[in-house]
Structures are given as C-alpha cells and as structure tokens.
mmCIF file of C-alpha atoms and ligand atoms in Angstrom:
data_model
loop_
_atom_site.group_PDB
_atom_site.id
_atom_site.type_symbol
_atom_site.label_atom_id
_atom_site.label_comp_id
_atom_site.label_asym_id
_atom_site.label_seq_id
_atom_site.Cartn_x
_atom_site.Cartn_y
_atom_site.Cartn_z
ATOM 1 C CA MET A 466 35.292 -5.989 6.482
ATOM 2 C CA ARG A 467 34.499 -5.829 2.776
ATOM 3 C CA HIS A 468 33.935 -9.538 2.450
ATOM 4 C CA SER A 469 30.436 -10.803 3.241
ATOM 5 C CA ASN A 470 30.546 -12.204 6.723
ATOM 6 C CA THR A 471 27.414 -14.269 6.667
ATOM 7 C CA CYS A 472 28.226 -17.886 6.221
ATOM 8 C CA LEU A 473 25.549 -19.671 4.334
ATOM 9 C CA GLU A 474 21.963 -19.577 3.308
ATOM 10 C CA HIS A 475 20.223 -21.634 5.928
ATOM 11 C CA THR A 476 17.113 -23.619 5.090
ATOM 12 C CA PRO A 477 16.716 -26.350 7.698
ATOM 13 C CA ARG A 478 16.059 -29.828 6.334
ATOM 14 C CA GLU A 479 14.412 -31.888 9.078
ATOM 15 C CA GLY A 480 15.211 -35.592 9.134
ATOM 16 C CA ARG A 481 17.221 -35.690 5.896
ATOM 17 C CA SER A 482 20.858 -36.343 5.340
ATOM 18 C CA VAL A 483 22.957 -33.292 4.516
ATOM 19 C CA GLN A 484 26.319 -32.738 2.840
ATOM 20 C CA ALA A 485 28.845 -30.019 3.449
ATOM 21 C CA PHE A 486 31.992 -29.329 1.438
ATOM 22 C CA ALA A 487 34.979 -27.275 2.566
ATOM 23 C CA PRO A 488 37.928 -26.569 0.269
ATOM 24 C CA GLY A 489 41.596 -26.813 1.078
ATOM 25 C CA ARG A 490 43.686 -23.705 0.464
ATOM 26 C CA VAL A 491 46.793 -22.432 -1.196
ATOM 27 C CA ASN A 492 48.564 -19.463 0.339
ATOM 28 C CA LEU A 493 50.069 -17.394 -2.472
ATOM 29 C CA ILE A 494 52.253 -15.480 -0.046
ATOM 30 C CA GLY A 495 52.264 -14.327 3.586
ATOM 31 C CA GLU A 496 53.546 -17.318 5.548
ATOM 32 C CA HIS A 497 53.844 -17.463 9.338
ATOM 33 C CA THR A 498 52.301 -14.020 9.533
ATOM 34 C CA ASP A 499 48.738 -14.966 10.546
ATOM 35 C CA TYR A 500 49.542 -15.609 14.203
ATOM 36 C CA ASN A 501 51.539 -12.374 14.243
ATOM 37 C CA ASP A 502 48.516 -10.229 13.282
ATOM 38 C CA GLY A 503 50.061 -9.840 9.834
ATOM 39 C CA LEU A 504 49.095 -10.099 6.169
ATOM 40 C CA CYS A 505 48.517 -13.101 3.923
ATOM 41 C CA LEU A 506 47.078 -13.806 0.477
ATOM 42 C CA PRO A 507 45.409 -17.237 0.284
ATOM 43 C CA PHE A 508 42.807 -18.713 -2.013
ATOM 44 C CA ALA A 509 40.502 -21.704 -1.646
ATOM 45 C CA VAL A 510 41.169 -24.547 -4.112
ATOM 46 C CA GLU A 511 38.701 -26.815 -5.882
ATOM 47 C CA ARG A 512 39.741 -29.860 -3.859
ATOM 48 C CA GLY A 513 38.480 -30.339 -0.345
ATOM 49 C CA ILE A 514 36.636 -32.408 2.220
ATOM 50 C CA THR A 515 33.023 -33.551 2.058
ATOM 51 C CA VAL A 516 31.083 -34.478 5.192
ATOM 52 C CA THR A 517 27.773 -36.297 4.915
ATOM 53 C CA ALA A 518 25.598 -36.265 8.035
ATOM 54 C CA GLU A 519 22.547 -38.398 8.547
ATOM 55 C CA PRO A 520 20.272 -37.917 11.569
ATOM 56 C CA ALA A 521 20.338 -40.918 13.923
ATOM 57 C CA PRO A 522 18.326 -42.012 16.956
ATOM 58 C CA GLY A 523 19.928 -41.878 20.418
ATOM 59 C CA ALA A 524 22.473 -39.430 21.749
ATOM 60 C CA ALA A 525 25.719 -40.324 19.998
ATOM 61 C CA ILE A 526 27.743 -39.227 17.011
ATOM 62 C CA GLU A 527 29.141 -42.032 14.879
ATOM 63 C CA ALA A 528 31.840 -41.006 12.473
ATOM 64 C CA HIS A 529 33.454 -42.840 9.581
ATOM 65 C CA ALA A 530 36.651 -41.540 7.967
ATOM 66 C CA LYS A 531 36.076 -43.250 4.651
ATOM 67 C CA ASP A 532 39.488 -42.684 3.056
ATOM 68 C CA LEU A 533 41.271 -44.015 6.148
ATOM 69 C CA GLY A 534 38.819 -46.862 6.799
ATOM 70 C CA GLU A 535 38.523 -45.779 10.446
ATOM 71 C CA ARG A 536 35.561 -45.213 12.749
ATOM 72 C CA ASP A 537 34.744 -43.476 16.006
ATOM 73 C CA SER A 538 31.683 -42.928 18.146
ATOM 74 C CA PHE A 539 31.029 -40.924 21.272
ATOM 75 C CA GLU A 540 28.086 -39.761 23.340
ATOM 76 C CA LEU A 541 27.092 -36.142 22.880
ATOM 77 C CA GLY A 542 28.465 -34.211 25.840
ATOM 78 C CA ALA A 543 31.209 -36.820 26.410
ATOM 79 C CA GLU A 544 33.501 -35.755 23.560
ATOM 80 C CA SER A 545 36.638 -36.160 25.681
ATOM 81 C CA ALA A 546 35.871 -39.783 26.598
ATOM 82 C CA GLN A 547 38.106 -42.630 25.425
ATOM 83 C CA ALA A 548 37.687 -43.910 21.874
ATOM 84 C CA GLU A 549 37.459 -47.660 21.247
ATOM 85 C CA SER A 550 41.014 -47.452 19.951
ATOM 86 C CA GLY A 551 42.211 -45.724 23.159
ATOM 87 C CA SER A 552 42.788 -41.993 23.586
ATOM 88 C CA PRO A 553 41.155 -40.223 20.668
ATOM 89 C CA GLU A 554 43.707 -38.839 18.236
ATOM 90 C CA GLY A 555 44.128 -37.629 14.646
ATOM 91 C CA TRP A 556 40.889 -36.993 12.731
ATOM 92 C CA ARG A 557 38.779 -38.150 15.735
ATOM 93 C CA LEU A 558 39.848 -35.050 17.644
ATOM 94 C CA PHE A 559 38.406 -32.823 14.916
ATOM 95 C CA VAL A 560 34.999 -34.505 15.128
ATOM 96 C CA ARG A 561 34.918 -34.473 18.904
ATOM 97 C CA GLY A 562 36.330 -30.954 19.098
ATOM 98 C CA ALA A 563 33.866 -29.576 16.540
ATOM 99 C CA SER A 564 30.952 -31.089 18.450
ATOM 100 C CA ALA A 565 32.143 -29.745 21.815
ATOM 101 C CA GLU A 566 33.089 -26.287 20.523
ATOM 102 C CA LEU A 567 29.749 -25.858 18.722
ATOM 103 C CA ARG A 568 27.935 -26.678 21.975
ATOM 104 C CA GLN A 569 30.160 -24.137 23.750
ATOM 105 C CA ALA A 570 29.080 -21.601 21.105
ATOM 106 C CA GLY A 571 25.401 -22.296 21.860
ATOM 107 C CA ILE A 572 24.674 -24.789 19.061
ATOM 108 C CA GLU A 573 23.605 -28.158 20.444
ATOM 109 C CA PRO A 574 24.793 -30.936 18.100
ATOM 110 C CA ARG A 575 22.333 -33.757 17.435
ATOM 111 C CA ALA A 576 22.836 -37.501 17.178
ATOM 112 C CA CYS A 577 23.977 -38.395 13.665
ATOM 113 C CA ARG A 578 26.144 -40.591 11.489
ATOM 114 C CA LEU A 579 28.982 -38.739 9.776
ATOM 115 C CA THR A 580 30.969 -39.830 6.757
ATOM 116 C CA ILE A 581 34.125 -37.870 5.967
ATOM 117 C CA SER A 582 35.919 -38.152 2.645
ATOM 118 C CA GLY A 583 38.020 -35.911 0.486
ATOM 119 C CA ASP A 584 40.416 -35.346 -2.356
ATOM 120 C CA VAL A 585 42.779 -32.897 -0.699
ATOM 121 C CA PRO A 586 45.996 -34.746 0.187
ATOM 122 C CA LEU A 587 46.544 -35.130 3.964
ATOM 123 C CA GLY A 588 49.647 -33.544 5.456
ATOM 124 C CA ALA A 589 50.653 -31.918 2.163
ATOM 125 C CA GLY A 590 50.296 -28.333 3.340
ATOM 126 C CA LEU A 591 46.968 -27.696 1.591
ATOM 127 C CA SER A 592 45.181 -27.457 4.905
ATOM 128 C CA SER A 593 43.174 -30.646 4.916
ATOM 129 C CA SER A 594 42.701 -30.210 8.666
ATOM 130 C CA ALA A 595 40.952 -26.827 8.471
ATOM 131 C CA ALA A 596 38.807 -28.193 5.623
ATOM 132 C CA VAL A 597 37.780 -31.174 7.790
ATOM 133 C CA CYS A 598 36.870 -28.873 10.624
ATOM 134 C CA VAL A 599 34.917 -26.366 8.534
ATOM 135 C CA ALA A 600 32.967 -29.108 6.713
ATOM 136 C CA LEU A 601 32.186 -30.850 10.002
ATOM 137 C CA CYS A 602 30.894 -27.645 11.578
ATOM 138 C CA LEU A 603 28.662 -26.829 8.612
ATOM 139 C CA ALA A 604 27.229 -30.355 8.525
ATOM 140 C CA LEU A 605 26.675 -30.512 12.292
ATOM 141 C CA CYS A 606 24.931 -27.113 12.290
ATOM 142 C CA GLU A 607 22.664 -28.151 9.448
ATOM 143 C CA ILE A 608 21.699 -31.405 11.166
ATOM 144 C CA ALA A 609 21.005 -29.370 14.319
ATOM 145 C CA GLN A 610 18.861 -27.033 12.190
ATOM 146 C CA ALA A 611 20.936 -24.096 13.364
ATOM 147 C CA SER A 612 22.566 -21.306 11.401
ATOM 148 C CA PRO A 613 26.337 -21.644 11.580
ATOM 149 C CA PRO A 614 28.280 -18.807 13.205
ATOM 150 C CA ASP A 615 29.398 -16.052 10.802
ATOM 151 C CA LYS A 616 32.669 -16.623 8.954
ATOM 152 C CA VAL A 617 35.115 -14.980 11.346
ATOM 153 C CA PRO A 618 33.641 -16.504 14.536
ATOM 154 C CA LEU A 619 33.397 -19.862 12.761
ATOM 155 C CA ALA A 620 37.061 -19.609 11.707
ATOM 156 C CA ARG A 621 37.941 -18.837 15.325
ATOM 157 C CA LEU A 622 35.916 -21.836 16.485
ATOM 158 C CA CYS A 623 37.788 -24.101 14.026
ATOM 159 C CA SER A 624 41.049 -22.667 15.220
ATOM 160 C CA ARG A 625 40.079 -23.525 18.825
ATOM 161 C CA VAL A 626 39.409 -27.099 17.728
ATOM 162 C CA GLU A 627 42.964 -27.324 16.332
ATOM 163 C CA ASN A 628 44.575 -25.427 19.201
ATOM 164 C CA ASP A 629 42.771 -26.964 22.165
ATOM 165 C CA TRP A 630 41.924 -30.430 20.874
ATOM 166 C CA THR A 631 44.851 -31.385 18.610
ATOM 167 C CA GLY A 632 47.502 -29.173 20.203
ATOM 168 C CA ALA A 633 48.509 -27.490 16.925
ATOM 169 C CA GLN A 634 48.665 -23.765 17.623
ATOM 170 C CA THR A 635 47.574 -22.825 14.117
ATOM 171 C CA GLY A 636 46.122 -19.423 13.270
ATOM 172 C CA LEU A 637 43.117 -18.215 11.281
ATOM 173 C CA LEU A 638 44.671 -18.397 7.812
ATOM 174 C CA ASP A 639 43.369 -21.840 6.828
ATOM 175 C CA PRO A 640 39.759 -21.757 8.084
ATOM 176 C CA LEU A 641 39.288 -18.186 6.814
ATOM 177 C CA ALA A 642 40.601 -19.120 3.375
ATOM 178 C CA SER A 643 38.283 -22.138 3.232
ATOM 179 C CA LEU A 644 35.287 -20.051 4.326
ATOM 180 C CA CYS A 645 35.981 -16.982 2.161
ATOM 181 C CA GLY A 646 37.192 -18.453 -1.131
ATOM 182 C CA GLU A 647 35.935 -17.044 -4.420
ATOM 183 C CA ARG A 648 36.359 -18.277 -7.964
ATOM 184 C CA GLY A 649 39.103 -16.307 -9.741
ATOM 185 C CA ARG A 650 40.182 -14.401 -6.643
ATOM 186 C CA ALA A 651 42.612 -14.627 -3.795
ATOM 187 C CA VAL A 652 41.841 -12.811 -0.563
ATOM 188 C CA ARG A 653 44.188 -10.379 1.130
ATOM 189 C CA ILE A 654 43.709 -10.925 4.833
ATOM 190 C CA ASP A 655 44.901 -8.432 7.379
ATOM 191 C CA MET A 656 44.743 -10.544 10.507
ATOM 192 C CA ARG A 657 44.482 -7.430 12.605
ATOM 193 C CA GLY A 658 40.737 -7.169 12.569
ATOM 194 C CA PRO A 659 40.631 -9.417 10.608
ATOM 195 C CA GLU A 660 39.941 -7.466 7.415
ATOM 196 C CA LEU A 661 39.435 -9.313 4.135
ATOM 197 C CA ARG A 662 39.722 -7.914 0.623
ATOM 198 C CA PRO A 663 39.286 -10.002 -2.542
ATOM 199 C CA VAL A 664 42.179 -9.670 -5.014
ATOM 200 C CA PRO A 665 41.534 -10.817 -8.616
ATOM 201 C CA LEU A 666 44.140 -13.417 -9.513
ATOM 202 C CA ARG A 667 44.879 -12.285 -13.078
ATOM 203 C CA LEU A 668 47.692 -14.562 -14.138
ATOM 204 C CA ARG A 669 47.694 -13.712 -17.882
ATOM 205 C CA GLY A 670 47.963 -17.362 -18.854
ATOM 206 C CA HIS A 671 50.580 -18.229 -16.243
ATOM 207 C CA LEU A 672 49.948 -21.286 -14.074
ATOM 208 C CA LEU A 673 50.160 -21.838 -10.358
ATOM 209 C CA ALA A 674 50.938 -25.397 -9.301
ATOM 210 C CA VAL A 675 51.730 -27.261 -6.110
ATOM 211 C CA LEU A 676 54.270 -30.043 -5.870
ATOM 212 C CA ASP A 677 54.189 -32.317 -2.837
ATOM 213 C CA SER A 678 57.691 -32.619 -1.362
ATOM 214 C CA GLY A 679 56.795 -36.072 -0.061
ATOM 215 C CA ALA A 680 57.788 -35.071 3.475
ATOM 216 C CA SER A 681 54.614 -35.040 5.552
ATOM 217 C CA HIS A 682 54.427 -31.992 7.754
ATOM 218 C CA ASP A 683 53.399 -32.119 11.372
ATOM 219 C CA LEU A 684 51.948 -29.193 13.281
ATOM 220 C CA SER A 685 51.173 -31.117 16.459
ATOM 221 C CA ALA A 686 51.981 -30.168 20.012
ATOM 222 C CA ASP A 687 55.762 -30.701 19.967
ATOM 223 C CA SER A 688 56.349 -29.616 16.370
ATOM 224 C CA GLY A 689 58.749 -27.010 15.006
ATOM 225 C CA TYR A 690 55.638 -24.987 14.128
ATOM 226 C CA ASN A 691 54.722 -24.512 17.790
ATOM 227 C CA GLU A 692 58.380 -23.736 18.542
ATOM 228 C CA ARG A 693 58.279 -20.877 15.991
ATOM 229 C CA ARG A 694 55.154 -19.524 17.637
ATOM 230 C CA GLU A 695 56.909 -19.557 20.994
ATOM 231 C CA GLU A 696 59.913 -17.735 19.473
ATOM 232 C CA CYS A 697 57.570 -15.012 18.181
ATOM 233 C CA ARG A 698 56.077 -14.632 21.659
ATOM 234 C CA ALA A 699 59.591 -14.435 23.114
ATOM 235 C CA ALA A 700 60.491 -11.713 20.577
ATOM 236 C CA CYS A 701 57.357 -9.762 21.571
ATOM 237 C CA ARG A 702 58.326 -9.986 25.230
ATOM 238 C CA ALA A 703 61.854 -8.763 24.431
ATOM 239 C CA LEU A 704 60.494 -5.859 22.366
ATOM 240 C CA GLY A 705 57.798 -4.996 24.918
ATOM 241 C CA ILE A 706 54.955 -5.343 22.393
ATOM 242 C CA ASP A 707 51.855 -7.560 22.225
ATOM 243 C CA SER A 708 52.193 -8.575 18.605
ATOM 244 C CA LEU A 709 54.926 -8.625 15.969
ATOM 245 C CA ARG A 710 52.632 -6.461 13.827
ATOM 246 C CA ASP A 711 53.794 -3.619 16.050
ATOM 247 C CA ALA A 712 57.502 -4.390 15.554
ATOM 248 C CA THR A 713 59.396 -1.976 13.330
ATOM 249 C CA SER A 714 62.823 -3.595 13.391
ATOM 250 C CA ALA A 715 64.588 -6.729 14.552
ATOM 251 C CA ALA A 716 67.616 -4.754 15.730
ATOM 252 C CA GLY A 717 68.981 -5.656 19.143
ATOM 253 C CA LEU A 718 67.189 -9.005 19.443
ATOM 254 C CA PRO A 719 69.276 -12.091 20.214
ATOM 255 C CA GLU A 720 69.797 -14.702 17.511
ATOM 256 C CA PRO A 721 67.631 -16.478 16.232
ATOM 257 C CA LEU A 722 64.777 -14.180 17.335
ATOM 258 C CA ASP A 723 66.161 -11.361 15.165
ATOM 259 C CA ARG A 724 65.895 -13.538 12.071
ATOM 260 C CA ARG A 725 62.398 -14.742 12.972
ATOM 261 C CA VAL A 726 61.212 -11.125 13.287
ATOM 262 C CA ARG A 727 63.024 -10.130 10.089
ATOM 263 C CA HIS A 728 61.061 -12.813 8.240
ATOM 264 C CA VAL A 729 57.704 -11.650 9.607
ATOM 265 C CA LEU A 730 58.375 -7.977 8.795
ATOM 266 C CA SER A 731 59.668 -8.677 5.285
ATOM 267 C CA GLU A 732 56.895 -11.202 4.540
ATOM 268 C CA ASN A 733 54.190 -8.642 5.391
ATOM 269 C CA GLU A 734 55.823 -6.268 2.902
ATOM 270 C CA ARG A 735 55.937 -9.006 0.263
ATOM 271 C CA VAL A 736 52.191 -9.571 0.569
ATOM 272 C CA ASP A 737 51.385 -6.012 -0.440
ATOM 273 C CA ALA A 738 54.123 -6.030 -3.080
ATOM 274 C CA THR A 739 52.465 -9.155 -4.551
ATOM 275 C CA VAL A 740 49.020 -7.514 -4.532
ATOM 276 C CA ALA A 741 50.546 -4.534 -6.390
ATOM 277 C CA ALA A 742 52.387 -6.770 -8.882
ATOM 278 C CA LEU A 743 49.135 -8.643 -9.619
ATOM 279 C CA GLU A 744 47.324 -5.345 -10.147
ATOM 280 C CA HIS A 745 50.025 -4.288 -12.623
ATOM 281 C CA GLY A 746 50.059 -7.699 -14.330
ATOM 282 C CA ASP A 747 53.756 -8.067 -13.501
ATOM 283 C CA LEU A 748 54.029 -11.846 -13.197
ATOM 284 C CA ASP A 749 57.847 -11.827 -13.262
ATOM 285 C CA GLU A 750 57.704 -9.720 -10.120
ATOM 286 C CA VAL A 751 55.238 -12.146 -8.495
ATOM 287 C CA GLY A 752 57.732 -14.956 -9.236
ATOM 288 C CA ALA A 753 60.602 -12.950 -7.731
ATOM 289 C CA LEU A 754 58.519 -12.322 -4.597
ATOM 290 C CA LEU A 755 57.792 -16.056 -4.243
ATOM 291 C CA ASP A 756 61.532 -16.742 -4.444
ATOM 292 C CA ALA A 757 62.265 -14.043 -1.876
ATOM 293 C CA SER A 758 59.615 -15.504 0.433
ATOM 294 C CA HIS A 759 61.217 -18.926 0.105
ATOM 295 C CA SER A 760 64.711 -17.614 0.941
ATOM 296 C CA SER A 761 63.325 -15.857 3.979
ATOM 297 C CA LEU A 762 61.416 -18.959 5.153
ATOM 298 C CA ARG A 763 64.503 -21.130 4.605
ATOM 299 C CA ASP A 764 67.205 -18.867 6.033
ATOM 300 C CA ASP A 765 65.485 -16.580 8.538
ATOM 301 C CA TYR A 766 62.484 -18.607 9.669
ATOM 302 C CA GLU A 767 64.183 -22.010 9.145
ATOM 303 C CA VAL A 768 61.115 -24.055 8.267
ATOM 304 C CA SER A 769 62.447 -25.810 5.158
ATOM 305 C CA VAL A 770 63.749 -29.372 4.928
ATOM 306 C CA PRO A 771 65.857 -31.120 2.226
ATOM 307 C CA ALA A 772 62.817 -32.698 0.491
ATOM 308 C CA VAL A 773 61.244 -29.256 0.143
ATOM 309 C CA GLU A 774 64.473 -27.798 -1.256
ATOM 310 C CA ARG A 775 64.522 -30.563 -3.878
ATOM 311 C CA ALA A 776 60.889 -29.835 -4.817
ATOM 312 C CA VAL A 777 61.659 -26.107 -5.176
ATOM 313 C CA GLU A 778 64.656 -26.968 -7.370
ATOM 314 C CA THR A 779 62.525 -29.312 -9.510
ATOM 315 C CA CYS A 780 60.049 -26.480 -10.145
ATOM 316 C CA ARG A 781 62.792 -23.991 -11.016
ATOM 317 C CA GLU A 782 64.429 -26.480 -13.389
ATOM 318 C CA ALA A 783 61.019 -26.864 -15.096
ATOM 319 C CA GLY A 784 61.045 -23.118 -15.744
ATOM 320 C CA ALA A 785 59.144 -21.740 -12.731
ATOM 321 C CA LEU A 786 59.365 -17.958 -12.369
ATOM 322 C CA GLY A 787 59.333 -18.482 -8.616
ATOM 323 C CA ALA A 788 58.748 -21.254 -6.081
ATOM 324 C CA ARG A 789 58.419 -21.433 -2.346
ATOM 325 C CA ILE A 790 57.568 -23.663 0.580
ATOM 326 C CA MET A 791 53.921 -23.246 1.536
ATOM 327 C CA GLY A 792 51.971 -23.625 4.788
ATOM 328 C CA GLY A 793 53.319 -24.535 8.203
ATOM 329 C CA GLY A 794 56.625 -25.851 6.863
ATOM 330 C CA PHE A 795 58.922 -28.749 7.832
ATOM 331 C CA GLY A 796 57.563 -30.651 4.812
ATOM 332 C CA GLY A 797 54.363 -30.398 2.802
ATOM 333 C CA SER A 798 53.955 -28.797 -0.605
ATOM 334 C CA VAL A 799 55.790 -26.244 -2.675
ATOM 335 C CA LEU A 800 53.923 -23.569 -4.634
ATOM 336 C CA ALA A 801 55.337 -22.434 -7.976
ATOM 337 C CA LEU A 802 54.410 -19.964 -10.705
ATOM 338 C CA PHE A 803 55.014 -21.169 -14.255
ATOM 339 C CA PRO A 804 54.988 -19.157 -17.476
ATOM 340 C CA PRO A 805 52.249 -19.977 -20.027
ATOM 341 C CA GLU A 806 54.414 -22.253 -22.187
ATOM 342 C CA ALA A 807 55.939 -24.299 -19.349
ATOM 343 C CA GLN A 808 55.476 -28.042 -18.928
ATOM 344 C CA LEU A 809 54.673 -28.757 -15.284
ATOM 345 C CA PRO A 810 57.110 -31.188 -13.650
ATOM 346 C CA PRO A 811 55.777 -34.723 -12.950
ATOM 347 C CA GLY A 812 53.531 -34.767 -9.881
ATOM 348 C CA ALA A 813 52.792 -31.033 -9.936
ATOM 349 C CA VAL A 814 49.092 -30.196 -9.718
ATOM 350 C CA ARG A 815 47.653 -26.994 -11.144
ATOM 351 C CA VAL A 816 45.691 -24.947 -8.613
ATOM 352 C CA GLU A 817 43.081 -22.270 -9.246
ATOM 353 C CA PRO A 818 40.901 -20.230 -6.902
ATOM 354 C CA GLY A 819 37.589 -21.960 -6.255
ATOM 355 C CA PRO A 820 34.480 -21.170 -4.244
ATOM 356 C CA ALA A 821 34.110 -21.167 -0.470
ATOM 357 C CA ALA A 822 32.839 -23.844 1.889
ATOM 358 C CA ARG A 823 29.157 -24.610 1.393
ATOM 359 C CA LEU A 824 26.313 -27.025 1.822
ATOM 360 C CA LEU A 825 25.884 -29.229 -1.222
HETATM 361 C C1 LIG B 1458 49.738 -23.537 8.887
HETATM 362 C C2 LIG B 1458 48.780 -22.944 9.899
HETATM 363 C C3 LIG B 1458 48.392 -21.515 9.534
HETATM 364 C C4 LIG B 1458 49.614 -20.660 9.214
HETATM 365 C C5 LIG B 1458 50.545 -21.379 8.262
HETATM 366 C C6 LIG B 1458 51.845 -20.637 8.045
HETATM 367 O O1 LIG B 1458 49.084 -23.723 7.664
HETATM 368 O O2 LIG B 1458 47.613 -23.728 9.973
HETATM 369 O O3 LIG B 1458 47.624 -20.941 10.572
HETATM 370 O O4 LIG B 1458 50.279 -20.268 10.381
HETATM 371 O O5 LIG B 1458 50.848 -22.688 8.712
HETATM 372 O O6 LIG B 1458 51.609 -19.469 7.363
#
C-alpha cells in the first residue's frame, strides 16, 4: 500500500487528559462498492468528532455525549451490560463497542471520563459514526498508553464496532477515509487489499459542496442498506463467486439482482474514469460522472428517496455540473460540483479535503 500505514506518533502522557479528533468524510464517487471489494474515492473533511478522555479512578468508563446532553457509564469488561436508560443504543454502543473491541485486539482500556462532541451533522451521510468510533479508539489507546493499531486494522476494528455492536453492516470506506485523509487530496481505495493511493483534488477553482436532504438516513439492522448487502451476497451465490469484484456481467441474473450488479460494475468504472478526469483537469467530465453515478444509484441500486431527488434538483438548478446522492443512501446528503462562478444554493456547505484523524 502506498499510503503510510502507521497511525500516529505515540508519546504516552501519563495521568493527563488527552484529545483525539477524527474527521467525517465525503465520498467523491464509488458508492456501495466498498463491501463488494470495489473502488471508491473519498476524502476526509475538516469537520469531525472530538473525544476528550481524562483518566479516572476505579474500573469504569463514564461517557458524556455533549451535543446530545446524554450520559452513559459501564464497568470495564462489562460493556454489554444494561445502561441506566435500558438496553444501550445509539452512540452508547460505539463507546462500549470500541472499549470491548480494543480489549479483544490486546489493548486494555483504562478507567476514564470521556466527552464526545462534534461539528459533523449526525445522520447526514458524512459518516459521523465512523468519526465517533475512530476518535474514541485513538483517545482510549492514548489513555491506556498504548499505540493504536495501524490504519487498516484500526479501520477493521471500527467496522466491527458498527457491524457487531450497532448492527449496521457498513464497510471500510468511512473509517479508512477518516484515518487516511490528506489536505488537498482524495484517496483512491481499492478495497481488495485494501490498496490506497492519494489523488490530488485539483478542481481549478470549482467547488464541491454537500447539501443535506433533510431526510435522516438509517443504516441500522433492518435498514435498506443491509438489504442491499444481502442482495449482493445473493448475486454472488447465483454467479458462483465470492465477491462482486469478480463479476464481469449481470447477464442472466434475476431482477433486481441484475440491476444491483450493474450498478456495482459501472460504479467501479466511474471511479477510475473520475481519477483520469481529475488528472486531465476535465471538471465537466467529473460532473457528468457524478450525474451518471446518481442515475445508477437511483435506478439500478434504488437507494434514493424524494427528499434526495429534490436536493439534487436544487443543486442542478443552482448550476451544478453534477450532483449525486452520497453515502449509504435512503436520505442523507447530496454532493455537487459547482463551477467557479456559481452561487451555492442555501444550506449547501463547501467541502475540501482535510487531514486525517489525530491526537490534538
Ligand atoms: C455507508 C457505509 C459505507 C459504504 C457507503 C456506501 O457510508 O458506512 O461502508 O458502504 O455507505 O458507499
């Protein structure tokens, strides 16, 4: 892998409070390909989640989700126990899961008080959940005076927290993007490996912006997201392959599996076409590829909803060269590319590639 794999400089700080920051991400293109061993092109954004950890006496972790005004506490080693509010859910599962999965990976979390806050909107498709998980892991490792796992194993650990603790069968796209971000660059990820290659995001004055559709997306256990994953597994079984990366055509598959596979195959091609268009400075082509990705996600993969269609339309009416649904789908944000002279529509937020997760 050409990207540095080592996570962070580690200088243990005994007895002091520590802070870790993990960015959210934008995925330029390559949607619903990560769990099919495919290609994607994300970048970390400036906004993210900050976790402050302060060593505490005893054998418990106390956590405070500042923006939500909610608290949780649990004994180390008893992460699955009931929360005061009943069965742990939502953000509490990330804290408990991170603690348990780190222990499983050989890093023994220590008693501490955690404060979680952030400026990445929740449920808007900018991957607040992976950012929470990455920031928690970095803070918990630092408090435990342990080096965090390298980037790929840490991304896998975060993915296990989402998969096994929250029930969302998400892939490696979000934690890898948060851990491997670089200012001014996106990263082409080939999930087979994974292999990561930085791609300079030379936009020649054009702007990338996200517009929240207002429909909160849900990737939890019984979501459409998990249903799509199951459809991909069913297509693999029908084709006699382990991964859709090995599929060459959707021919002969029953409907809707044929369309699901067609999306994955065409989206992988669009990722490399986008990398090439960026290299050639052809921003019109990047816009056209975003539009093509959106059509494929709407018609073949069927992850759009009316609020998202309206947000895409709003961006196009404001002069976007291309716009598409981003992230897991069924709501969340739209990503659009605007020419240099365009006025962003109300509510749209400019996004630029920022640095990776780190200790502050
Ligand atoms: C969500 C998941 C990712 C990825 C995208 C779709 O963001 O967390 O793993 O599958 O959806 O590309």
